[in-house]
Amino acid sequence: MEARIKMGGKQRQIGCYENEEEAAIDYARAVVKYKGQGALGTAREHRARNKAREQKSFIIDLSDVPPQPPIPKSGGYIKEGASKYRGVCFDKQTNKWHAKIYIDGKERHIGRYENEEEAAVDYARAVIKYKGDNTRKQPIEPVENRPMKRQRQNSFDIDLTDVPMQTPIPKSAGYIKQGASKYTGVCFNKQANKWCAQLKIEGKVRRIGSYENEDEAAVDYARALHKYRRDLKRHPKQNSFIVDLNDVPPQPLILKND
């Protein structure tokens, strides 16, 4: 996932991230540094007004839907303080649990609750009403039945047998979300409950491997970068402007318009 900012009519790369919130926080930091605190406040106010206007135009009505069992998240790592149920998150500003659902590509507010289970029950009711019962269980498609396009994505094997050990590459200074890796090229795969190392080659993300240990994943990422870095030098213009956020503290996220 990439964060970018437009300056002087040109798109500037801030960085690449495994986590959406990390990218959003660094984007907010870049806005503060290169456009000023006023621009950040204006952007937040504008998006907040649009979001409130959009939320009012669509009301989630669950009066005709009976209680439903909460839908637990898929097995794997769950960040400390996060909900164990789908569609539920904790709102620190109101100190309540927030239930929301995506309908037609837009996030819709269901409600805020004192109790996590109550929020999860209403999310499950909204799923039944607006998406149907068949969305609660999505069977895993066998590999042999998947389209060839997706299978070709795995046709590039990263071979590190001839590459010596390398030092892990820590992420640049700044905010690192709790539960995320402290190393570049490493993220946690919740479904597999393992650390995953991956590298972008020729514009495509290539999987290096899955690991029980975060440091092992970081070492193999560094080895892959050592071997394939020549491919990453084919676009030197992307690095002609470096966005430096070392002197900018973490900033609240800037939410997109719905």
GROMACS .gro file of C-alpha atoms in nm:
model
  258
    1MET     CA    1   0.000   0.000   0.000
    2GLU     CA    2   0.141   0.336  -0.107
    3ALA     CA    3   0.095   0.687   0.035
    4ARG     CA    4   0.142   0.987  -0.195
    5ILE     CA    5   0.098   1.363  -0.177
    6LYS     CA    6   0.059   1.620  -0.455
    7MET     CA    7   0.309   1.907  -0.438
    8GLY     CA    8   0.385   2.159  -0.708
    9GLY     CA    9   0.146   1.979  -0.942
   10LYS     CA   10   0.338   1.651  -0.910
   11GLN     CA   11   0.262   1.333  -0.722
   12ARG     CA   12   0.530   1.258  -0.463
   13GLN     CA   13   0.573   0.919  -0.300
   14ILE     CA   14   0.575   0.919   0.080
   15GLY     CA   15   0.632   0.547   0.129
   16CYS     CA   16   0.497   0.192   0.096
   17TYR     CA   17   0.318   0.025   0.387
   18GLU     CA   18   0.168  -0.309   0.483
   19ASN     CA   19  -0.103  -0.131   0.682
   20GLU     CA   20  -0.363   0.123   0.567
   21GLU     CA   21  -0.357   0.327   0.888
   22GLU     CA   22   0.023   0.364   0.884
   23ALA     CA   23   0.001   0.502   0.531
   24ALA     CA   24  -0.279   0.741   0.632
   25ILE     CA   25  -0.087   0.871   0.934
   26ASP     CA   26   0.225   0.943   0.729
   27TYR     CA   27   0.011   1.116   0.466
   28ALA     CA   28  -0.130   1.343   0.740
   29ARG     CA   29   0.223   1.412   0.864
   30ALA     CA   30   0.329   1.507   0.510
   31VAL     CA   31   0.032   1.744   0.477
   32VAL     CA   32   0.134   1.916   0.801
   33LYS     CA   33   0.496   1.954   0.691
   34TYR     CA   34   0.455   2.054   0.326
   35LYS     CA   35   0.114   2.229   0.325
   36GLY     CA   36   0.073   2.349   0.681
   37GLN     CA   37  -0.152   2.268   0.975
   38GLY     CA   38  -0.427   2.482   0.825
   39ALA     CA   39  -0.450   2.261   0.516
   40LEU     CA   40  -0.484   1.955   0.735
   41GLY     CA   41  -0.766   2.110   0.935
   42THR     CA   42  -0.947   2.226   0.620
   43ALA     CA   43  -0.925   1.878   0.467
   44ARG     CA   44  -1.063   1.714   0.781
   45GLU     CA   45  -1.351   1.961   0.811
   46HIS     CA   46  -1.447   1.920   0.446
   47ARG     CA   47  -1.444   1.540   0.463
   48ALA     CA   48  -1.628   1.535   0.794
   49ARG     CA   49  -1.910   1.750   0.649
   50ASN     CA   50  -1.938   1.531   0.340
   51LYS     CA   51  -1.938   1.215   0.549
   52ALA     CA   52  -2.210   1.347   0.782
   53ARG     CA   53  -2.421   1.453   0.483
   54GLU     CA   54  -2.380   1.112   0.321
   55GLN     CA   55  -2.463   0.924   0.641
   56LYS     CA   56  -2.790   1.115   0.681
   57SER     CA   57  -2.900   1.025   0.328
   58PHE     CA   58  -2.896   0.652   0.405
   59ILE     CA   59  -3.050   0.516   0.726
   60ILE     CA   60  -2.985   0.159   0.840
   61ASP     CA   61  -3.323   0.026   0.958
   62LEU     CA   62  -3.308  -0.305   1.149
   63SER     CA   63  -3.653  -0.293   1.305
   64ASP     CA   64  -3.772  -0.587   1.093
   65VAL     CA   65  -3.464  -0.805   1.146
   66PRO     CA   66  -3.448  -1.054   1.438
   67PRO     CA   67  -3.132  -1.089   1.651
   68GLN     CA   68  -2.847  -1.273   1.481
   69PRO     CA   69  -2.534  -1.445   1.617
   70PRO     CA   70  -2.224  -1.220   1.606
   71ILE     CA   71  -1.982  -1.296   1.322
   72PRO     CA   72  -1.632  -1.361   1.461
   73LYS     CA   73  -1.327  -1.249   1.269
   74SER     CA   74  -1.129  -1.515   1.086
   75GLY     CA   75  -0.870  -1.698   1.293
   76GLY     CA   76  -0.534  -1.532   1.345
   77TYR     CA   77  -0.382  -1.233   1.516
   78ILE     CA   78  -0.624  -0.971   1.651
   79LYS     CA   79  -0.469  -0.642   1.758
   80GLU     CA   80  -0.494  -0.557   2.126
   81GLY     CA   81  -0.802  -0.345   2.190
   82ALA     CA   82  -0.965  -0.439   1.859
   83SER     CA   83  -1.296  -0.623   1.840
   84LYS     CA   84  -1.306  -0.998   1.790
   85TYR     CA   85  -1.615  -0.954   1.572
   86ARG     CA   86  -1.652  -0.844   1.212
   87GLY     CA   87  -1.795  -0.498   1.144
   88VAL     CA   88  -1.713  -0.369   1.492
   89CYS     CA   89  -1.444  -0.128   1.612
   90PHE     CA   90  -1.387   0.081   1.923
   91ASP     CA   91  -1.441   0.456   1.887
   92LYS     CA   92  -1.198   0.629   2.123
   93GLN     CA   93  -1.364   0.969   2.083
   94THR     CA   94  -1.703   0.848   2.213
   95ASN     CA   95  -1.559   0.562   2.420
   96LYS     CA   96  -1.811   0.325   2.261
   97TRP     CA   97  -1.817   0.031   2.021
   98HIS     CA   98  -1.903   0.128   1.664
   99ALA     CA   99  -2.081  -0.100   1.415
  100LYS     CA  100  -2.064  -0.021   1.045
  101ILE     CA  101  -2.115  -0.200   0.715
  102TYR     CA  102  -2.014  -0.142   0.352
  103ILE     CA  103  -2.307  -0.120   0.111
  104ASP     CA  104  -2.250  -0.051  -0.258
  105GLY     CA  105  -1.889   0.037  -0.183
  106LYS     CA  106  -1.975   0.297   0.082
  107GLU     CA  107  -1.934   0.274   0.458
  108ARG     CA  108  -2.267   0.300   0.640
  109HIS     CA  109  -2.306   0.372   1.011
  110ILE     CA  110  -2.519   0.119   1.204
  111GLY     CA  111  -2.481   0.254   1.557
  112ARG     CA  112  -2.266   0.303   1.868
  113TYR     CA  113  -2.293   0.075   2.169
  114GLU     CA  114  -2.169   0.039   2.524
  115ASN     CA  115  -2.131  -0.335   2.468
  116GLU     CA  116  -1.916  -0.504   2.201
  117GLU     CA  117  -2.157  -0.798   2.159
  118GLU     CA  118  -2.454  -0.567   2.101
  119ALA     CA  119  -2.266  -0.393   1.821
  120ALA     CA  120  -2.172  -0.731   1.670
  121VAL     CA  121  -2.533  -0.853   1.682
  122ASP     CA  122  -2.658  -0.544   1.497
  123TYR     CA  123  -2.381  -0.578   1.238
  124ALA     CA  124  -2.493  -0.939   1.176
  125ARG     CA  125  -2.854  -0.819   1.143
  126ALA     CA  126  -2.744  -0.557   0.888
  127VAL     CA  127  -2.557  -0.826   0.691
  128ILE     CA  128  -2.872  -1.040   0.680
  129LYS     CA  129  -3.089  -0.751   0.561
  130TYR     CA  130  -2.859  -0.578   0.313
  131LYS     CA  131  -2.636  -0.859   0.186
  132GLY     CA  132  -2.825  -1.181   0.246
  133ASP     CA  133  -2.747  -1.484   0.461
  134ASN     CA  134  -2.510  -1.638   0.204
  135THR     CA  135  -2.247  -1.370   0.276
  136ARG     CA  136  -2.186  -1.499   0.627
  137LYS     CA  137  -1.996  -1.802   0.508
  138GLN     CA  138  -1.767  -1.778   0.209
  139PRO     CA  139  -1.618  -2.120   0.119
  140ILE     CA  140  -1.252  -2.125   0.021
  141GLU     CA  141  -1.217  -2.185  -0.350
  142PRO     CA  142  -0.986  -2.476  -0.444
  143VAL     CA  143  -0.666  -2.364  -0.618
  144GLU     CA  144  -0.739  -2.572  -0.925
  145ASN     CA  145  -1.073  -2.392  -0.974
  146ARG     CA  146  -0.932  -2.042  -0.950
  147PRO     CA  147  -0.889  -1.833  -1.268
  148MET     CA  148  -0.555  -1.870  -1.444
  149LYS     CA  149  -0.486  -1.499  -1.395
  150ARG     CA  150  -0.463  -1.546  -1.019
  151GLN     CA  151  -0.254  -1.859  -1.055
  152ARG     CA  152  -0.007  -1.674  -1.277
  153GLN     CA  153   0.053  -1.427  -0.994
  154ASN     CA  154   0.234  -1.707  -0.813
  155SER     CA  155   0.434  -1.822  -1.116
  156PHE     CA  156   0.735  -1.610  -1.015
  157ASP     CA  157   0.944  -1.793  -0.755
  158ILE     CA  158   1.194  -1.600  -0.545
  159ASP     CA  159   1.502  -1.817  -0.506
  160LEU     CA  160   1.736  -1.714  -0.224
  161THR     CA  161   1.957  -2.024  -0.209
  162ASP     CA  162   2.258  -1.833  -0.345
  163VAL     CA  163   2.211  -1.524  -0.129
  164PRO     CA  164   2.403  -1.486   0.201
  165MET     CA  165   2.242  -1.367   0.524
  166GLN     CA  166   2.153  -0.998   0.533
  167THR     CA  167   2.070  -0.755   0.813
  168PRO     CA  168   1.696  -0.684   0.853
  169ILE     CA  169   1.587  -0.339   0.730
  170PRO     CA  170   1.396  -0.145   0.999
  171LYS     CA  171   1.115   0.085   0.894
  172SER     CA  172   1.189   0.455   0.875
  173ALA     CA  173   1.143   0.653   1.194
  174GLY     CA  174   0.784   0.741   1.272
  175TYR     CA  175   0.461   0.582   1.384
  176ILE     CA  176   0.439   0.201   1.368
  177LYS     CA  177   0.095   0.065   1.443
  178GLN     CA  178   0.070  -0.184   1.727
  179GLY     CA  179   0.084  -0.537   1.587
  180ALA     CA  180   0.258  -0.430   1.265
  181SER     CA  181   0.613  -0.532   1.185
  182LYS     CA  182   0.901  -0.303   1.271
  183TYR     CA  183   1.079  -0.418   0.954
  184THR     CA  184   1.035  -0.314   0.591
  185GLY     CA  185   0.877  -0.576   0.365
  186VAL     CA  186   0.716  -0.773   0.648
  187CYS     CA  187   0.352  -0.795   0.757
  188PHE     CA  188   0.142  -1.029   0.969
  189ASN     CA  189  -0.094  -1.265   0.785
  190LYS     CA  190  -0.398  -1.310   1.009
  191GLN     CA  191  -0.540  -1.604   0.815
  192ALA     CA  192  -0.218  -1.806   0.829
  193ASN     CA  193  -0.119  -1.668   1.172
  194LYS     CA  194   0.233  -1.614   1.040
  195TRP     CA  195   0.465  -1.333   0.934
  196CYS     CA  196   0.479  -1.276   0.558
  197ALA     CA  197   0.769  -1.132   0.358
  198GLN     CA  198   0.706  -0.984   0.014
  199LEU     CA  199   0.890  -0.769  -0.239
  200LYS     CA  200   0.768  -0.556  -0.530
  201ILE     CA  201   0.938  -0.658  -0.857
  202GLU     CA  202   0.845  -0.518  -1.200
  203GLY     CA  203   0.546  -0.345  -1.047
  204LYS     CA  204   0.406  -0.664  -0.890
  205VAL     CA  205   0.414  -0.780  -0.530
  206ARG     CA  206   0.602  -1.110  -0.510
  207ARG     CA  207   0.570  -1.341  -0.212
  208ILE     CA  208   0.898  -1.444  -0.050
  209GLY     CA  209   0.758  -1.671   0.219
  210SER     CA  210   0.568  -1.718   0.545
  211TYR     CA  211   0.745  -1.744   0.879
  212GLU     CA  212   0.676  -1.816   1.245
  213ASN     CA  213   0.932  -1.552   1.339
  214GLU     CA  214   0.925  -1.184   1.239
  215ASP     CA  215   1.305  -1.155   1.229
  216GLU     CA  216   1.337  -1.452   0.992
  217ALA     CA  217   1.091  -1.289   0.754
  218ALA     CA  218   1.286  -0.961   0.770
  219VAL     CA  219   1.616  -1.137   0.696
  220ASP     CA  220   1.473  -1.306   0.386
  221TYR     CA  221   1.324  -0.977   0.267
  222ALA     CA  222   1.669  -0.818   0.296
  223ARG     CA  223   1.820  -1.112   0.106
  224ALA     CA  224   1.559  -1.078  -0.171
  225LEU     CA  225   1.622  -0.704  -0.193
  226HIS     CA  226   1.996  -0.775  -0.218
  227LYS     CA  227   1.937  -1.014  -0.508
  228TYR     CA  228   1.665  -0.833  -0.703
  229ARG     CA  229   1.741  -0.467  -0.623
  230ARG     CA  230   1.862  -0.406  -0.979
  231ASP     CA  231   1.501  -0.426  -1.090
  232LEU     CA  232   1.407  -0.159  -0.837
  233LYS     CA  233   1.657   0.085  -0.991
  234ARG     CA  234   1.479   0.097  -1.325
  235HIS     CA  235   1.267   0.393  -1.215
  236PRO     CA  236   1.514   0.645  -1.069
  237LYS     CA  237   1.278   0.939  -1.124
  238GLN     CA  238   1.052   0.813  -0.847
  239ASN     CA  239   1.329   0.887  -0.599
  240SER     CA  240   1.415   1.237  -0.725
  241PHE     CA  241   1.211   1.393  -0.444
  242ILE     CA  242   1.239   1.241  -0.096
  243VAL     CA  243   0.956   1.301   0.149
  244ASP     CA  244   1.124   1.329   0.490
  245LEU     CA  245   0.891   1.299   0.792
  246ASN     CA  246   1.150   1.249   1.065
  247ASP     CA  247   1.066   1.585   1.225
  248VAL     CA  248   0.686   1.543   1.208
  249PRO     CA  249   0.494   1.382   1.498
  250PRO     CA  250   0.209   1.133   1.433
  251GLN     CA  251  -0.114   1.295   1.310
  252PRO     CA  252  -0.479   1.183   1.326
  253LEU     CA  253  -0.600   1.006   1.013
  254ILE     CA  254  -0.771   1.201   0.734
  255LEU     CA  255  -1.077   0.999   0.637
  256LYS     CA  256  -1.184   0.983   0.273
  257ASN     CA  257  -1.525   1.100   0.161
  258ASP     CA  258  -1.779   0.820   0.140
   0.00000   0.00000   0.00000
